[in-house]
PDB file of C-alpha atoms in Angstrom:
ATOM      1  CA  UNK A 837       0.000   0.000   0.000  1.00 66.00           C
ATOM      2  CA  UNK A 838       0.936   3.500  -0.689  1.00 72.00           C
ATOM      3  CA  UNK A 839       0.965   6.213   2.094  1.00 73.00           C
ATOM      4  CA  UNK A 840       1.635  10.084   1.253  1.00 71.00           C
ATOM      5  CA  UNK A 841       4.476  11.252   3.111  1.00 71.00           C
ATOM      6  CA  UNK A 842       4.265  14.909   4.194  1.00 69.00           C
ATOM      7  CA  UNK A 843       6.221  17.359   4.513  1.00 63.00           C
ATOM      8  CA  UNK A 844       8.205  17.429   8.153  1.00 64.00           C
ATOM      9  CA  UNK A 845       9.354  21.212   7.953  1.00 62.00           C
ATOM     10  CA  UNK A 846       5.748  22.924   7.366  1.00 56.00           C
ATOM     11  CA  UNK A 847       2.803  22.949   9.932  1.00 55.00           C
ATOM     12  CA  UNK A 848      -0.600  21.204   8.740  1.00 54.00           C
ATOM     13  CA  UNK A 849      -3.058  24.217  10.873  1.00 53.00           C
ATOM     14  CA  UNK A 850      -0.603  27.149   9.696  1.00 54.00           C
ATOM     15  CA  UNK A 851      -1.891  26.411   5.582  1.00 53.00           C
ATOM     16  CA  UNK A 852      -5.471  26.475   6.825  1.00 61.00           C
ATOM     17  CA  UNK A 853      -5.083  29.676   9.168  1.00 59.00           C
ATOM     18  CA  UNK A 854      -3.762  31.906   6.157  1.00 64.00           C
ATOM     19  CA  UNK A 855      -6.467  30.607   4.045  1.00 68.00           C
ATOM     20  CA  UNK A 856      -8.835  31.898   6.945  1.00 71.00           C
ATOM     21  CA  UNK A 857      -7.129  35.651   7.040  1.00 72.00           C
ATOM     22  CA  UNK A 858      -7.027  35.830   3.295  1.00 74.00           C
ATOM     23  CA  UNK A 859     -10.876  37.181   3.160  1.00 76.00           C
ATOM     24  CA  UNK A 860     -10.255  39.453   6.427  1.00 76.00           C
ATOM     25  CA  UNK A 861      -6.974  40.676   4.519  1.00 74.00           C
ATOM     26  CA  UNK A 862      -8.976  41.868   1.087  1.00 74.00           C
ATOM     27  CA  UNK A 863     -11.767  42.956   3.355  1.00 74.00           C
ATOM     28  CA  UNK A 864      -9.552  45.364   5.282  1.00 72.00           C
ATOM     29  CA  UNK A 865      -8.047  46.434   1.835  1.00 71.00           C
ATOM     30  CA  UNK A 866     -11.276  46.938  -0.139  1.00 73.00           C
ATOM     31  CA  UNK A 867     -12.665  49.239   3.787  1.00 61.00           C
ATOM     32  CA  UNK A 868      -9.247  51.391   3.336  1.00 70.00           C
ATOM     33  CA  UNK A 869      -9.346  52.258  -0.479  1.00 67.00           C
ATOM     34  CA  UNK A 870     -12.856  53.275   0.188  1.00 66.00           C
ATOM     35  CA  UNK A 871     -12.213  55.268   3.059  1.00 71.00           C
ATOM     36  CA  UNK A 872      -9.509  56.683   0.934  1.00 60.00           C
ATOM     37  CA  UNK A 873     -11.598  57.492  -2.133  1.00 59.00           C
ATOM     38  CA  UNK A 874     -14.203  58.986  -0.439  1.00 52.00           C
ATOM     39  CA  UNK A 875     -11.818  61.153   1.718  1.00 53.00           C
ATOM     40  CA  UNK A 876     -10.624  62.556  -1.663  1.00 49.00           C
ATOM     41  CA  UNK A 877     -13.948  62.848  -2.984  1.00 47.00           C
ATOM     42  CA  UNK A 878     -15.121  65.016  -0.313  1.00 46.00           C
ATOM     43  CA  UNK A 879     -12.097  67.176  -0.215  1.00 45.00           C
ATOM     44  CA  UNK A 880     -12.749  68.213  -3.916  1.00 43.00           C
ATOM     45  CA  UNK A 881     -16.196  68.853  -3.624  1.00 44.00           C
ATOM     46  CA  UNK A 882     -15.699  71.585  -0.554  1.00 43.00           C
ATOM     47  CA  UNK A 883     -14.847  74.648  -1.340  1.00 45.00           C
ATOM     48  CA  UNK A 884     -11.201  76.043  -1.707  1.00 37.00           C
ATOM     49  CA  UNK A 885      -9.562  79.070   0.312  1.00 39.00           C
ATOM     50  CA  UNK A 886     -10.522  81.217  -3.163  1.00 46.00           C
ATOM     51  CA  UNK A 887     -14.016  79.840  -3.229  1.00 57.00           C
ATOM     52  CA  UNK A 888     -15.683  77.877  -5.479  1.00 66.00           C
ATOM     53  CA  UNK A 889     -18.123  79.854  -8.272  1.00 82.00           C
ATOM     54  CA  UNK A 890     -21.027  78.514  -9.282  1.00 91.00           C
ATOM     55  CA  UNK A 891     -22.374  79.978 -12.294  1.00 91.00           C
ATOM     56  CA  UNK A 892     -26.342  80.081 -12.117  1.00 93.00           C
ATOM     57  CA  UNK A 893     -28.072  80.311 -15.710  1.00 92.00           C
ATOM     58  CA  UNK A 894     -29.215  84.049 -16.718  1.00 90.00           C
ATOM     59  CA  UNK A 895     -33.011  82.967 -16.523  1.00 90.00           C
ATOM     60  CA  UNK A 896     -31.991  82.405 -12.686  1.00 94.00           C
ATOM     61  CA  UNK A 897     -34.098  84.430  -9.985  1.00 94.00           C
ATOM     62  CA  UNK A 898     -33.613  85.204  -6.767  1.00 95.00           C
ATOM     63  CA  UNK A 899     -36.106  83.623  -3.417  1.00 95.00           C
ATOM     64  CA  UNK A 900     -36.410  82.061  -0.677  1.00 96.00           C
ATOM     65  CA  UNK A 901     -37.263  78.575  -0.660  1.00 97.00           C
ATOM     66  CA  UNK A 902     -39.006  76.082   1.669  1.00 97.00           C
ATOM     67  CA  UNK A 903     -39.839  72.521   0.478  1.00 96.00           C
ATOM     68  CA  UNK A 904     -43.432  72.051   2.487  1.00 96.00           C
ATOM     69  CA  UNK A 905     -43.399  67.972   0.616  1.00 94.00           C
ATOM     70  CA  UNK A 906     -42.255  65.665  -1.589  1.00 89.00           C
ATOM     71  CA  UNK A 907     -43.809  67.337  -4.841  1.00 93.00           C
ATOM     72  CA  UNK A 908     -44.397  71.273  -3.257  1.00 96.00           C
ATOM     73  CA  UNK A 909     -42.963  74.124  -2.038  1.00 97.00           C
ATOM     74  CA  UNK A 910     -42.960  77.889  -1.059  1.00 97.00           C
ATOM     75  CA  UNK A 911     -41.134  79.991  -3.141  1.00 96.00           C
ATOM     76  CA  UNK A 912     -41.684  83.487  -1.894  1.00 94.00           C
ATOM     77  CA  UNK A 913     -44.727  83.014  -0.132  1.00 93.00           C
ATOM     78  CA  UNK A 914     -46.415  81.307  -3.005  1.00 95.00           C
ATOM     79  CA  UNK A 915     -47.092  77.638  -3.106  1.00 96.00           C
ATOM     80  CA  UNK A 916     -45.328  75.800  -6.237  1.00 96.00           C
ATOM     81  CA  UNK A 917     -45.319  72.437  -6.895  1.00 97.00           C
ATOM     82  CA  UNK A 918     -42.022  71.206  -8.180  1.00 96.00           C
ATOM     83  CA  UNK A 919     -41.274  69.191 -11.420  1.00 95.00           C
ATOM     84  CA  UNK A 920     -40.594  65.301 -11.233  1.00 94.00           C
ATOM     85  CA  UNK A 921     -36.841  66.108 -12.426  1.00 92.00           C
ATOM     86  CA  UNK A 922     -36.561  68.660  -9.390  1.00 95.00           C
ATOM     87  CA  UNK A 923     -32.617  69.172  -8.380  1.00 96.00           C
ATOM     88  CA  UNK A 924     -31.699  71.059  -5.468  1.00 97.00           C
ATOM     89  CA  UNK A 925     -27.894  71.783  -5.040  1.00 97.00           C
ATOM     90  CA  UNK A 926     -26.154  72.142  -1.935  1.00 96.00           C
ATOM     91  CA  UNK A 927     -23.830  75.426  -1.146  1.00 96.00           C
ATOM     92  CA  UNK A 928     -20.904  72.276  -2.340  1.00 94.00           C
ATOM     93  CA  UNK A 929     -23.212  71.778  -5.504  1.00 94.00           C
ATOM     94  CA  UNK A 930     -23.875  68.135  -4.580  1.00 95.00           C
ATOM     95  CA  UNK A 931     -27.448  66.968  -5.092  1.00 96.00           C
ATOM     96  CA  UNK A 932     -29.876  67.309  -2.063  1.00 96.00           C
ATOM     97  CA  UNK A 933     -32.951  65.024  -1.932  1.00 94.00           C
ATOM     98  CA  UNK A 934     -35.829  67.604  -1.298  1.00 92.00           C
ATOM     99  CA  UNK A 935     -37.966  64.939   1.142  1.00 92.00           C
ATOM    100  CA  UNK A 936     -34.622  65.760   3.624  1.00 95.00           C
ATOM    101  CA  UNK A 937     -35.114  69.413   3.990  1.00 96.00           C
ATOM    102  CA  UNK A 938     -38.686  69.705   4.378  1.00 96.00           C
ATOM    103  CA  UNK A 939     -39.594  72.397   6.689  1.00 96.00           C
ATOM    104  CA  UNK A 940     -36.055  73.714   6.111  1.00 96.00           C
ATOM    105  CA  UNK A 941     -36.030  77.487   4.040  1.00 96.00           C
ATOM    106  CA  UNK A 942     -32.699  78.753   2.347  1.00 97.00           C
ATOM    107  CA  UNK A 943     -32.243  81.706   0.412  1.00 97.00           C
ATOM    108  CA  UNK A 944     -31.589  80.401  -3.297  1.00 96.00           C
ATOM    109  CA  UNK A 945     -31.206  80.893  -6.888  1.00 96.00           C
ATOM    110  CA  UNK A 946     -34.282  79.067  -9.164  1.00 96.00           C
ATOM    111  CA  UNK A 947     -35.213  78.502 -12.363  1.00 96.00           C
ATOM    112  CA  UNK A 948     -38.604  78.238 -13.491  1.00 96.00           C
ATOM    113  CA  UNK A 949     -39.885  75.293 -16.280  1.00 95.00           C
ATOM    114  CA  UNK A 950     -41.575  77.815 -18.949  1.00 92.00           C
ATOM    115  CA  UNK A 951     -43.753  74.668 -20.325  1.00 93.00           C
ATOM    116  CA  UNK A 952     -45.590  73.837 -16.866  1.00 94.00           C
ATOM    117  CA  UNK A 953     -44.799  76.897 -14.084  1.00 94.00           C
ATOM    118  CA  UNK A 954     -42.887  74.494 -12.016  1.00 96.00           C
ATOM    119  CA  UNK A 955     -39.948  74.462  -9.809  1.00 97.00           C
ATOM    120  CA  UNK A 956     -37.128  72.999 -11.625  1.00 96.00           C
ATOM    121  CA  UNK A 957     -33.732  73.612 -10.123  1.00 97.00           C
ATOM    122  CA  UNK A 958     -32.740  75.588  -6.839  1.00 97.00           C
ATOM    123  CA  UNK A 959     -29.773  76.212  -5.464  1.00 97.00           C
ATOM    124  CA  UNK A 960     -29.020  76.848  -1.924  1.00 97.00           C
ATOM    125  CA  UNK A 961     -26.683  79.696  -1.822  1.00 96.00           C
ATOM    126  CA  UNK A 962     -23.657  80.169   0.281  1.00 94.00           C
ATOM    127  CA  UNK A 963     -23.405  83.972   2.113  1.00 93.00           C
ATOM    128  CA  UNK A 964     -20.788  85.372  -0.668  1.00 91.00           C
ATOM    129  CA  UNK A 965     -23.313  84.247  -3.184  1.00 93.00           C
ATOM    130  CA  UNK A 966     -26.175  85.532  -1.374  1.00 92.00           C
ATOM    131  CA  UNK A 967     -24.699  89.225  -1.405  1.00 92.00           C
ATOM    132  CA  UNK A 968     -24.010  89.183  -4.561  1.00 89.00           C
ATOM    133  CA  UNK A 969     -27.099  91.147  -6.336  1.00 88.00           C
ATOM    134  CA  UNK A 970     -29.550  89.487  -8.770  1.00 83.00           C
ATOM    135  CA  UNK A 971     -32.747  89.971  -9.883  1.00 73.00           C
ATOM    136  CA  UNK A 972     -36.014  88.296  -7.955  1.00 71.00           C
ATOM    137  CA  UNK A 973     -39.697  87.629  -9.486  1.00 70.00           C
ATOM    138  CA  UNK A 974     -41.270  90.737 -10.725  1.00 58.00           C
ATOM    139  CA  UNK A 975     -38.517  93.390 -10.628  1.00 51.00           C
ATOM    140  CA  UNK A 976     -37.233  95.236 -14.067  1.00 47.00           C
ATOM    141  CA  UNK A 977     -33.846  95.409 -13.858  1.00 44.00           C
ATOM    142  CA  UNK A 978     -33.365  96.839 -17.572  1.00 47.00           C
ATOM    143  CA  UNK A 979     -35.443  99.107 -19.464  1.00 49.00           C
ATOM    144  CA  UNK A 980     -35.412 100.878 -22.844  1.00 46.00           C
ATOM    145  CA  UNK A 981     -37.350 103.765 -21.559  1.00 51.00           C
ATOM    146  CA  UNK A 982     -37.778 106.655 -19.369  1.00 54.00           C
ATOM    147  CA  UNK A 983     -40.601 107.764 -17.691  1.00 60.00           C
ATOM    148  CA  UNK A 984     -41.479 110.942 -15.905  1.00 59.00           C
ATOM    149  CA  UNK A 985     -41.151 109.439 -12.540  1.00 59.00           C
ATOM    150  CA  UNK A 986     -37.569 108.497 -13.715  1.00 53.00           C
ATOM    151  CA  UNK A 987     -36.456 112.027 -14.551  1.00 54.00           C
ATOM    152  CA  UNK A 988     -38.003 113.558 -10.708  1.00 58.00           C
ATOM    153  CA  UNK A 989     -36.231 111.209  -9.051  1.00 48.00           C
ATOM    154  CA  UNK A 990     -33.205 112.190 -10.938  1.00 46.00           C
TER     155      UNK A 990
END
């Protein structure tokens, strides 16, 4: 009869043992990459010493904005439903699910679907951005003519 004859210089239990930390090992690898990546992610997505600019579309007004639900809101007082595609941006301009700040209101910069009258992007301003002037619902900014109140006040 024929017998295997192992090895005398390696330990049976030591084989099995690194078979058992080999999942733990790639585990604790796969944890530290991701702790890595999203460490880097975040630090681009905060603002730099300089600032980050946004720059908000010219059909962009100027309100304050509190999600009430999942599909309304108050913009300015007034009650506005918001389009299916809403997107809210954060001051980092990272998407912010609307159902999370309900009750919440921010100052922000909006634009308006022409089509349907509803809310289709905000974005929740950061103070330097909020000082910075820009027109709100209702106010001429521009005009092509004078009128006789103009020329008094003048």
């Amino acid at each position: 009869m024929y017998t295997m004859n192992r090895c005398t210089h390696t330990k049976p239990h030591s084989l099995t043992a690194s078979r058992r930390a080999y999942p733990l090992v790639l585990a604790l690898l796969a944890c530290a990459s991701t702790i890595a990546w999203v460490s880097h992610a975040h630090a681009q997505q905060m603002p730099s010493g300089m600032g980050m600019v946004r720059n908000f579309p010219e059909a962009a007004l100027r309100g304050a904005l509190t999600v009430t639900s999942a599909n309304e809101a108050r913009l300015n007082g007034q009650t506005i439903r918001m389009a299916p595609g809403m997107r809210l941006f954060s001051p980092q301009n990272t998407l912010i699910m609307s159902h999370s700040v309900i009750g919440q209101t921010f100052k922000v910069n909006y634009v308006i679907e022409q089509s349907t009258g509803m809310l289709h992007t905000a974005w929740i301003l950061t103070q330097g951005e909020a000082d910075v002037p820009r027109k709100s619902p209702g106010e001429v900014v521009d005009r092509n003519y004078r009128t006789d109140s103009d020329l008094i006040k003048k």
